[in-house]
CSV table of C-alpha atoms in Angstrom, one decimal:
chain,number,residue,atom,x,y,z
A,160,MET,CA,20.9,18.8,0.4
A,161,LYS,CA,18.4,19.2,-2.0
A,162,LYS,CA,19.8,16.0,-4.0
A,163,LEU,CA,19.5,14.3,-0.7
A,164,ILE,CA,15.6,15.1,0.1
A,165,ILE,CA,14.8,14.5,-4.0
A,166,THR,CA,16.6,11.1,-4.1
A,167,SER,CA,14.5,10.0,-0.9
A,168,LEU,CA,10.8,11.3,-1.8
A,169,ALA,CA,11.9,9.4,-5.2
A,170,LEU,CA,12.4,6.4,-3.7
A,171,LEU,CA,9.0,6.7,-1.0
A,172,ILE,CA,7.1,7.1,-4.1
A,173,PHE,CA,8.3,4.4,-6.9
A,174,PRO,CA,7.3,1.9,-4.8
A,175,LEU,CA,4.2,3.3,-3.5
A,176,MET,CA,3.4,3.8,-7.2
A,177,ALA,CA,4.5,0.1,-8.6
A,178,PHE,CA,2.2,-0.9,-5.3
A,179,ALA,CA,-1.0,1.3,-6.8
A,180,GLN,CA,-0.1,0.6,-11.1
A,181,GLN,CA,-0.3,-2.8,-9.6
A,182,ALA,CA,-3.9,-3.2,-8.1
A,183,ASP,CA,-5.0,-1.1,-11.1
A,184,ASP,CA,-4.0,-4.4,-13.1
A,185,ARG,CA,-6.1,-6.2,-11.1
A,186,GLU,CA,-8.8,-3.8,-11.6
A,187,LYS,CA,-7.9,-4.1,-15.2
A,188,GLY,CA,-8.3,-7.9,-15.1
A,189,ILE,CA,-11.4,-8.2,-13.7
A,190,GLU,CA,-12.4,-6.0,-15.8
A,191,PHE,CA,-11.4,-8.5,-18.9
A,192,TYR,CA,-13.0,-11.3,-17.4
A,193,ARG,CA,-16.0,-9.5,-17.8
A,194,GLN,CA,-15.4,-8.8,-20.9
A,195,GLY,CA,-15.1,-12.2,-21.8
A,196,GLU,CA,-11.7,-11.9,-22.9
A,197,PHE,CA,-10.5,-14.8,-20.3
A,198,GLN,CA,-6.6,-15.0,-21.5
A,199,LYS,CA,-5.5,-11.3,-21.1
A,200,ALA,CA,-7.1,-11.3,-17.2
A,201,ALA,CA,-5.2,-15.2,-16.7
A,202,ASP,CA,-2.6,-13.1,-17.6
A,203,ILE,CA,-2.6,-9.7,-15.8
A,204,LEU,CA,-4.3,-11.3,-12.8
A,205,LEU,CA,-1.2,-13.8,-12.7
A,206,LYS,CA,1.1,-11.2,-12.8
A,207,ARG,CA,-0.3,-9.5,-9.7
A,208,THR,CA,-0.4,-12.6,-7.7
A,209,GLU,CA,3.2,-13.4,-7.8
A,210,PHE,CA,3.7,-8.8,-7.0
A,211,GLU,CA,1.0,-9.3,-4.4
A,212,GLU,CA,0.5,-13.4,-3.0
A,213,LYS,CA,-2.1,-11.6,-0.1
A,214,ASP,CA,-5.0,-10.3,-3.5
A,215,ARG,CA,-7.4,-13.0,-2.7
A,216,LEU,CA,-9.7,-11.3,-5.2
A,217,ALA,CA,-7.4,-11.5,-7.8
A,218,TRP,CA,-6.6,-15.6,-7.0
A,219,VAL,CA,-10.4,-15.7,-7.4
A,220,TYR,CA,-10.4,-14.0,-10.6
A,221,LEU,CA,-7.4,-15.7,-11.7
A,222,GLY,CA,-9.5,-19.0,-11.2
A,223,ALA,CA,-12.1,-17.9,-12.5
A,224,SER,CA,-10.2,-17.0,-15.6
A,225,TYR,CA,-9.1,-20.3,-15.9
A,226,VAL,CA,-12.1,-22.0,-15.4
A,227,ASN,CA,-12.9,-20.7,-18.9
A,228,LEU,CA,-10.0,-21.7,-20.0
A,229,ASP,CA,-10.8,-24.9,-19.3
A,230,LYS,CA,-7.3,-25.3,-17.5
A,231,MET,CA,-9.1,-27.2,-14.0
A,232,ASP,CA,-6.1,-27.7,-12.0
A,233,ASP,CA,-4.8,-24.5,-11.9
A,234,ALA,CA,-8.5,-23.1,-11.6
A,235,VAL,CA,-8.3,-25.0,-8.2
A,236,LYS,CA,-5.0,-24.3,-7.7
A,237,ALA,CA,-6.0,-20.4,-7.1
A,238,PHE,CA,-9.2,-21.3,-5.4
A,239,ASN,CA,-7.4,-22.6,-2.8
A,240,LYS,CA,-4.8,-19.6,-2.7
A,241,THR,CA,-7.7,-18.0,-1.6
A,242,ASP,CA,-8.5,-19.8,1.3
A,243,VAL,CA,-5.0,-19.0,3.0
A,244,ILE,CA,-5.7,-15.1,2.9
A,245,TYR,CA,-8.0,-13.5,4.9
A,246,LYS,CA,-7.4,-10.2,3.2
A,247,GLU,CA,-10.0,-9.0,1.2
A,248,ASN,CA,-9.0,-6.5,-1.5
A,249,LEU,CA,-12.9,-5.9,-2.7
A,250,PRO,CA,-13.7,-3.4,-5.4
A,251,GLU,CA,-16.2,-0.5,-4.7
A,252,TYR,CA,-19.7,-1.4,-5.1
A,253,ASP,CA,-22.9,0.5,-5.4
A,254,SER,CA,-24.8,-2.3,-4.3
A,255,GLU,CA,-22.9,-6.0,-3.5
A,256,LEU,CA,-24.2,-9.0,-4.1
A,257,LYS,CA,-27.6,-10.4,-2.3
A,258,ILE,CA,-28.0,-13.7,-2.1
A,259,VAL,CA,-32.1,-14.1,-2.2
A,260,SER,CA,-32.0,-17.8,-1.9
A,261,LYS,CA,-29.6,-20.6,-1.3
A,262,PRO,CA,-31.1,-23.9,-1.7
A,263,LYS,CA,-29.9,-26.1,0.7
A,264,PRO,CA,-28.4,-30.1,-0.6
A,265,ARG,CA,-29.8,-32.9,0.5
A,266,TYR,CA,-28.0,-36.1,1.9
A,267,THR,CA,-27.9,-39.4,-0.5
A,268,LYS,CA,-28.6,-42.5,1.1
A,269,GLU,CA,-25.2,-43.8,0.3
A,270,ALA,CA,-23.6,-40.3,2.2
A,271,ARG,CA,-26.2,-40.8,5.6
A,272,SER,CA,-25.3,-45.0,5.5
A,273,ARG,CA,-21.8,-44.3,5.4
A,274,HIS,CA,-21.7,-40.8,8.1
A,275,THR,CA,-19.9,-38.7,5.5
A,276,SER,CA,-19.7,-35.4,6.8
A,277,GLY,CA,-17.5,-32.2,5.6
A,278,THR,CA,-17.8,-28.9,3.8
A,279,ILE,CA,-17.6,-28.3,0.3
A,280,ARG,CA,-16.2,-25.0,-1.1
A,281,LEU,CA,-17.5,-24.3,-4.4
A,282,ALA,CA,-16.5,-21.5,-7.0
A,283,ILE,CA,-19.4,-19.8,-8.1
A,284,GLU,CA,-20.0,-17.1,-10.7
A,285,PHE,CA,-23.0,-14.4,-10.3
A,286,LYS,CA,-23.7,-13.4,-13.7
A,287,ALA,CA,-24.6,-9.8,-14.1
A,288,ASP,CA,-28.0,-11.3,-16.1
A,289,GLY,CA,-29.3,-12.8,-12.4
A,290,THR,CA,-27.7,-16.1,-13.7
A,291,ILE,CA,-25.7,-19.0,-12.4
A,292,GLY,CA,-22.1,-19.4,-14.7
A,293,PHE,CA,-20.0,-21.7,-13.3
A,294,VAL,CA,-20.0,-24.1,-10.0
A,295,VAL,CA,-16.6,-25.2,-9.5
A,296,PRO,CA,-15.5,-27.6,-6.5
A,297,VAL,CA,-12.5,-26.7,-4.7
A,298,ASN,CA,-12.7,-29.0,-2.6
A,299,GLU,CA,-15.2,-32.8,-2.2
A,300,LEU,CA,-16.2,-34.7,-0.5
A,301,PRO,CA,-17.0,-38.9,-1.5
A,302,ASN,CA,-20.7,-40.5,-2.1
A,303,GLY,CA,-22.4,-37.9,-4.2
A,304,LEU,CA,-21.9,-34.8,-1.6
A,305,THR,CA,-20.2,-33.0,-4.0
A,306,ASP,CA,-22.8,-33.6,-6.9
A,307,ARG,CA,-25.8,-32.0,-4.0
A,308,ALA,CA,-24.0,-29.1,-3.7
A,309,VAL,CA,-23.3,-28.4,-7.1
A,310,GLU,CA,-26.4,-29.0,-8.1
A,311,ALA,CA,-28.3,-26.4,-5.0
A,312,ALA,CA,-25.2,-23.6,-6.0
A,313,ASN,CA,-26.6,-23.9,-9.4
A,314,GLY,CA,-30.5,-23.4,-7.7
A,315,ILE,CA,-29.3,-19.9,-6.1
A,316,SER,CA,-31.2,-17.1,-6.8
A,317,PHE,CA,-29.5,-13.2,-6.4
A,318,LYS,CA,-29.3,-9.7,-7.4
A,319,PRO,CA,-26.2,-9.1,-8.9
A,320,ALA,CA,-24.0,-6.2,-7.7
A,321,VAL,CA,-24.1,-3.1,-9.4
A,322,ILE,CA,-20.7,-1.3,-10.2
A,323,LYS,CA,-20.9,2.9,-11.6
A,324,GLY,CA,-24.8,2.1,-11.8
A,325,GLU,CA,-24.3,-1.6,-14.1
A,326,PRO,CA,-25.0,-5.2,-13.1
A,327,ALA,CA,-21.5,-6.5,-12.2
A,328,THR,CA,-20.5,-10.3,-13.5
A,329,VAL,CA,-19.0,-11.6,-9.4
A,330,VAL,CA,-17.3,-14.4,-8.8
A,331,LYS,CA,-17.6,-15.6,-5.3
A,332,ILE,CA,-15.9,-18.7,-2.6
A,333,MET,CA,-19.7,-20.5,-1.0
A,334,SER,CA,-19.6,-23.5,1.5
A,335,TYR,CA,-22.1,-25.6,2.2
A,336,SER,CA,-21.1,-28.3,5.2
A,337,PHE,CA,-22.5,-31.6,5.5
A,338,ARG,CA,-23.0,-33.1,8.9
A,339,VAL,CA,-24.9,-36.0,10.2
A,340,TYR,CA,-26.3,-36.0,13.4
């Protein structure tokens, strides 16, 4: 009977330990990203997304790692995974990223004359030093609107997130909408 109880507990505990280890791996991958070790980050985060497909944060930082490794097709595929995942796995922040101002992109003449409208999603790196890093379109709109959205995103001012008392680099997916009235 004692052996049966021990075996049952082991069957319950080991999967939980594996899940906890994978979550720790996500944090390790994000830390490698923040240290500029993008290949290590990508390797760890890819394994994390294979283990837990609904880990939105792992997909975001996997895409960001691919951007820095100049693997743009892989980056966009990873960022697109975040669109269908609703579960947020956010790290614990002392204070979250705060957008101070988000400039609005202007229509191009061509887009206005063609009545082009829609929403562009951008992956944006908000660096710990208060500057914008990369801005990668996850989807695009024609007639110069994608370029206008990227220009506007580069003009965002913000206060960096703080983790463990230190400013931290954060990657977010943000949207810009264009509507012709």
